[in-house]
Amino acid sequence: MSRIKYVLLALLLMVFAGCSRTKEETTEQQQPVLEEPAAEQGQESAAEVAEPEPEPQRAAQAPPAQRPSTRPVEPEDDRVPSRPRRRASEPVQQAQEPVRTQPPPQPRYVTIPVGTNLPVRLQDPLDSGVNKTGDTFRVLLDQDIVVNGRTVVPRGAVLEGKLSHVERSGRVEGRAAMSMQLTSLQAGGQSYQVQTGVLAFEAESSKKKDATKVGVGAGLGAVIGAIAGGGKGAAIGAAVGAGAGGATVMATRGNEVKFDPEHQLSFELTRDVSVRVR
């Protein structure tokens, strides 16, 4: 009987020991399962803490809420236009340096010396029976004026002259006369005063023509007188004819000094002339 008790007691102890061991194994197997959710919960909480970081950036990007202005609105007509502000990105304009211009070249002058010959051609007709003292005329330079191998005034330049003396031919006595000289030269758009020698001209004498006219008149009168009254009539007729011939001479003027256009003349400078050249 007592042996059976001991056996039962031993079985109870073994059962108790087995239950305890089973409980411990069950506890050991369930413990990792309980710890894993804690780790996952920690990761989730860390993720939740890390996610809110972009919030400040959003706040920075979002424009700040504007508060309603309390300033009174001014009418548009009373507003003073404000000067536009220069942006920081705009480059500062540098002051432009003034453009340096070279001074114009100084004009150069060449002197045409005294004694230079000026061959010219008339452009206006001249007549002692028409023109008067003081009248002007024009001529064209007939050849270039060259100084030290350089053409100073080209052919075709215009010069002006003046009639310093004009005298018509007289009746019986007195010849026609005309004197002239150059006074100015035009070259390169400039006008220069010149002084030349005086050219004087005189008409040809008409004495031979006058004598012929008187002789013809006397001979014709003598013939008429001889026919009318013989020798005495011839003498009277000759005297009358001579008088008629003299009257014809007194009524007719002598030759005049005349020059047509394109007539060639030559003047000589009596004073230096400084001419501007390019």
Coordinates of C-alpha atoms in Angstrom, one line a residue:
M1 CA 0.0 0.0 0.0
S2 CA 2.8 2.3 1.0
R3 CA 4.6 1.3 -2.1
I4 CA 1.7 2.3 -4.3
K5 CA 1.6 5.7 -2.6
Y6 CA 5.3 6.2 -3.4
V7 CA 4.7 5.3 -7.0
L8 CA 1.8 7.6 -7.3
L9 CA 3.7 10.4 -5.7
A10 CA 6.6 9.8 -8.1
L11 CA 4.2 9.9 -11.0
L12 CA 2.7 13.1 -9.8
L13 CA 6.1 14.7 -9.4
M14 CA 7.0 13.6 -12.9
V15 CA 3.8 15.0 -14.3
F16 CA 4.4 18.2 -12.4
A17 CA 7.9 18.4 -13.7
G18 CA 6.8 17.7 -17.2
C19 CA 4.1 20.4 -17.0
S20 CA 6.6 22.9 -15.7
R21 CA 9.1 22.1 -18.5
T22 CA 6.3 22.4 -21.1
K23 CA 5.3 25.7 -19.7
E24 CA 8.8 27.0 -19.8
E25 CA 9.3 25.9 -23.4
T26 CA 6.0 27.6 -24.3
T27 CA 7.0 30.8 -22.6
E28 CA 10.4 30.7 -24.4
Q29 CA 8.7 30.1 -27.8
Q30 CA 6.2 33.0 -27.2
Q31 CA 8.7 35.5 -26.0
P32 CA 10.3 36.3 -29.4
V33 CA 6.9 36.8 -30.9
L34 CA 6.1 39.4 -28.3
E35 CA 9.4 41.2 -28.8
E36 CA 9.2 41.5 -32.6
P37 CA 6.1 43.8 -32.6
A38 CA 8.0 46.0 -30.2
A39 CA 10.8 46.3 -32.7
E40 CA 8.5 46.9 -35.5
Q41 CA 6.6 49.5 -33.4
G42 CA 9.9 51.2 -32.8
Q43 CA 10.7 51.4 -36.5
E44 CA 7.3 52.7 -37.3
S45 CA 7.7 55.4 -34.6
A46 CA 11.1 56.3 -36.0
A47 CA 9.6 56.5 -39.5
E48 CA 6.8 58.7 -38.2
V49 CA 9.4 61.0 -36.6
A50 CA 11.5 61.1 -39.8
E51 CA 8.6 61.9 -42.1
P52 CA 7.6 65.3 -40.8
E53 CA 11.0 66.8 -41.9
P54 CA 9.7 68.2 -45.3
E55 CA 7.1 70.2 -43.4
P56 CA 9.4 73.2 -42.8
Q57 CA 10.3 73.2 -46.5
R58 CA 6.7 73.3 -47.5
A59 CA 6.2 76.1 -45.2
A60 CA 9.1 78.0 -46.7
Q61 CA 7.8 77.5 -50.2
A62 CA 4.3 78.5 -49.5
P63 CA 3.8 82.3 -49.7
P64 CA 3.1 84.0 -46.4
A65 CA -0.4 85.0 -45.8
Q66 CA -0.8 88.6 -46.5
R67 CA -2.4 90.7 -43.9
P68 CA -5.0 93.1 -45.1
S69 CA -3.5 96.6 -45.6
T70 CA -4.8 99.2 -43.2
R71 CA -3.4 102.1 -45.3
P72 CA -6.0 104.3 -47.0
V73 CA -6.1 103.9 -50.8
E74 CA -5.0 107.0 -52.6
P75 CA -6.6 108.1 -55.8
E76 CA -4.7 107.3 -58.9
D77 CA -4.4 110.9 -60.0
D78 CA -2.7 111.9 -56.7
R79 CA -0.1 109.2 -56.8
V80 CA 3.5 110.4 -57.4
P81 CA 5.3 108.1 -59.9
S82 CA 8.1 106.4 -58.2
R83 CA 11.5 105.9 -59.8
P84 CA 12.1 102.4 -60.9
R85 CA 14.6 100.6 -58.7
R86 CA 17.5 99.0 -60.4
R87 CA 17.6 95.3 -59.9
A88 CA 20.7 93.8 -58.4
S89 CA 21.1 91.5 -61.4
E90 CA 21.2 94.4 -63.8
P91 CA 24.8 95.4 -64.8
V92 CA 25.9 98.9 -64.0
Q93 CA 26.3 100.9 -67.2
Q94 CA 29.8 102.3 -67.5
A95 CA 30.1 105.9 -68.6
Q96 CA 31.0 106.0 -72.2
E97 CA 34.3 107.6 -73.0
P98 CA 34.0 110.7 -75.3
V99 CA 34.9 110.0 -78.9
R100 CA 38.1 111.7 -79.7
T101 CA 38.0 113.4 -83.0
Q102 CA 41.1 114.4 -84.9
P103 CA 41.4 118.1 -85.6
P104 CA 40.9 119.1 -89.2
P105 CA 44.1 119.4 -91.2
Q106 CA 45.5 122.9 -91.5
P107 CA 45.0 124.5 -94.9
R108 CA 48.1 124.7 -97.1
Y109 CA 48.9 127.6 -99.3
V110 CA 51.2 127.9 -102.3
T111 CA 52.5 131.2 -103.6
I112 CA 52.3 132.0 -107.3
P113 CA 55.3 134.3 -107.8
V114 CA 55.5 137.6 -109.5
G115 CA 56.2 137.4 -113.2
T116 CA 54.0 134.3 -113.8
N117 CA 52.4 134.4 -117.2
L118 CA 48.6 134.0 -117.3
P119 CA 47.4 133.0 -120.8
V120 CA 43.6 133.4 -121.0
R121 CA 40.7 133.4 -123.5
L122 CA 38.0 136.1 -123.5
Q123 CA 34.4 135.1 -122.6
D124 CA 32.8 138.5 -123.3
P125 CA 33.1 140.7 -126.4
L126 CA 34.9 144.0 -126.0
D127 CA 34.4 147.1 -128.2
S128 CA 35.8 150.6 -127.7
G129 CA 32.7 152.0 -129.4
V130 CA 30.4 150.2 -126.9
N131 CA 32.3 149.7 -123.6
K132 CA 33.3 152.3 -121.1
T133 CA 36.0 152.8 -118.6
G134 CA 35.4 150.7 -115.5
D135 CA 33.5 147.9 -117.3
T136 CA 34.3 144.3 -116.2
F137 CA 34.9 141.2 -118.3
R138 CA 35.6 137.5 -117.8
V139 CA 38.3 135.3 -119.1
L140 CA 39.2 131.6 -118.7
L141 CA 42.7 130.3 -117.8
D142 CA 44.1 128.7 -121.0
Q143 CA 46.7 126.5 -119.3
D144 CA 47.5 125.2 -115.8
I145 CA 49.5 127.3 -113.3
V146 CA 52.3 125.1 -112.1
V147 CA 54.5 125.9 -109.1
N148 CA 57.5 123.6 -108.3
G149 CA 56.0 120.8 -110.4
R150 CA 52.6 121.0 -108.7
T151 CA 49.5 122.2 -110.4
V152 CA 48.2 125.0 -108.3
V153 CA 45.4 126.4 -110.5
P154 CA 43.9 124.1 -113.2
R155 CA 43.1 125.1 -116.8
G156 CA 39.6 126.6 -117.1
A157 CA 39.7 128.6 -113.9
V158 CA 37.7 131.8 -114.1
L159 CA 39.4 135.2 -113.8
E160 CA 37.8 138.7 -113.9
G161 CA 39.2 141.9 -115.3
K162 CA 38.5 145.5 -115.6
L163 CA 38.8 148.1 -118.4
S164 CA 41.0 150.7 -116.9
H165 CA 40.7 153.1 -119.9
V166 CA 38.4 153.2 -123.0
E167 CA 38.5 155.9 -125.7
R168 CA 36.3 156.0 -128.8
S169 CA 37.8 156.9 -132.2
G170 CA 37.4 160.7 -133.0
R171 CA 36.4 162.5 -136.2
V172 CA 39.4 163.5 -138.3
E173 CA 41.8 163.2 -135.4
G174 CA 42.0 160.7 -132.5
R175 CA 42.3 157.0 -132.5
A176 CA 40.3 154.5 -130.5
A177 CA 42.1 153.1 -127.4
M178 CA 41.5 150.4 -124.7
S179 CA 43.4 149.4 -121.6
M180 CA 42.6 146.3 -119.4
Q181 CA 44.0 144.2 -116.5
L182 CA 43.0 141.2 -114.4
T183 CA 41.7 141.8 -110.9
S184 CA 40.6 138.4 -109.4
L185 CA 41.0 134.7 -109.7
Q186 CA 38.5 132.0 -108.6
A187 CA 39.9 128.5 -107.8
G188 CA 38.8 125.7 -105.5
G189 CA 35.7 127.6 -104.4
Q190 CA 37.8 130.6 -103.2
S191 CA 38.3 134.0 -104.7
Y192 CA 41.7 135.7 -104.7
Q193 CA 42.6 139.2 -105.6
V194 CA 45.3 139.4 -108.3
Q195 CA 47.2 142.3 -109.8
T196 CA 48.6 142.1 -113.3
G197 CA 50.2 144.4 -115.8
V198 CA 48.0 146.6 -118.0
L199 CA 47.4 145.6 -121.6
A200 CA 46.9 148.7 -123.9
F201 CA 45.5 148.6 -127.4
E202 CA 45.1 151.4 -130.0
A203 CA 43.1 151.3 -133.2
E204 CA 44.9 151.5 -136.6
S205 CA 45.3 155.0 -138.1
S206 CA 42.7 156.0 -140.7
K207 CA 44.8 158.9 -142.4
K208 CA 45.3 157.0 -145.6
K209 CA 41.6 156.3 -145.9
D210 CA 40.8 160.0 -145.1
A211 CA 43.3 161.2 -147.8
T212 CA 41.8 158.9 -150.3
K213 CA 38.3 160.2 -149.6
V214 CA 39.4 163.8 -150.0
G215 CA 41.3 163.0 -153.2
V216 CA 38.3 161.3 -154.7
G217 CA 36.1 164.2 -153.8
A218 CA 38.4 166.8 -155.3
G219 CA 38.8 164.8 -158.6
L220 CA 35.1 164.4 -159.0
G221 CA 34.6 168.1 -158.4
A222 CA 37.2 169.1 -161.0
V223 CA 35.5 166.9 -163.7
I224 CA 32.2 168.4 -163.0
G225 CA 33.6 172.0 -163.1
A226 CA 35.4 171.4 -166.4
I227 CA 32.3 170.2 -168.0
A228 CA 30.4 173.2 -166.7
G229 CA 32.8 176.1 -167.3
G230 CA 36.1 175.1 -168.8
G231 CA 39.5 175.6 -167.0
K232 CA 38.1 178.1 -164.5
G233 CA 35.2 175.9 -163.8
A234 CA 37.5 172.9 -163.2
A235 CA 39.4 174.8 -160.5
I236 CA 36.2 175.8 -158.8
G237 CA 34.9 172.3 -159.1
A238 CA 38.0 170.8 -157.6
A239 CA 37.7 173.1 -154.5
V240 CA 34.1 172.2 -154.0
G241 CA 34.9 168.5 -154.4
A242 CA 37.7 168.7 -151.8
G243 CA 35.4 170.4 -149.4
A244 CA 32.8 167.7 -149.9
G245 CA 35.4 165.0 -149.3
G246 CA 36.5 166.7 -146.0
A247 CA 32.9 166.8 -144.8
T248 CA 32.7 163.1 -145.4
V249 CA 35.8 162.4 -143.3
M250 CA 34.5 164.6 -140.5
A251 CA 31.2 162.7 -140.5
T252 CA 32.8 159.2 -140.3
R253 CA 34.6 157.9 -137.2
G254 CA 37.8 155.9 -137.4
N255 CA 38.4 152.3 -136.5
E256 CA 37.4 151.0 -133.0
V257 CA 39.3 148.5 -130.8
K258 CA 37.3 145.3 -130.9
F259 CA 37.9 141.8 -129.4
D260 CA 35.6 138.8 -130.0
P261 CA 35.0 136.0 -127.5
E262 CA 37.7 133.3 -127.4
H263 CA 40.3 135.9 -128.3
Q264 CA 43.6 135.0 -126.7
L265 CA 45.4 137.4 -124.4
S266 CA 48.3 137.1 -122.0
F267 CA 48.7 138.9 -118.7
E268 CA 51.7 138.9 -116.2
L269 CA 51.4 138.9 -112.4
T270 CA 52.9 142.0 -110.8
R271 CA 52.3 140.8 -107.2
D272 CA 52.5 137.4 -105.5
V273 CA 49.3 135.4 -104.9
S274 CA 48.9 132.8 -102.2
V275 CA 46.4 130.1 -103.2
R276 CA 45.0 127.4 -101.0
V277 CA 45.6 123.8 -102.1
R278 CA 44.3 120.4 -101.0

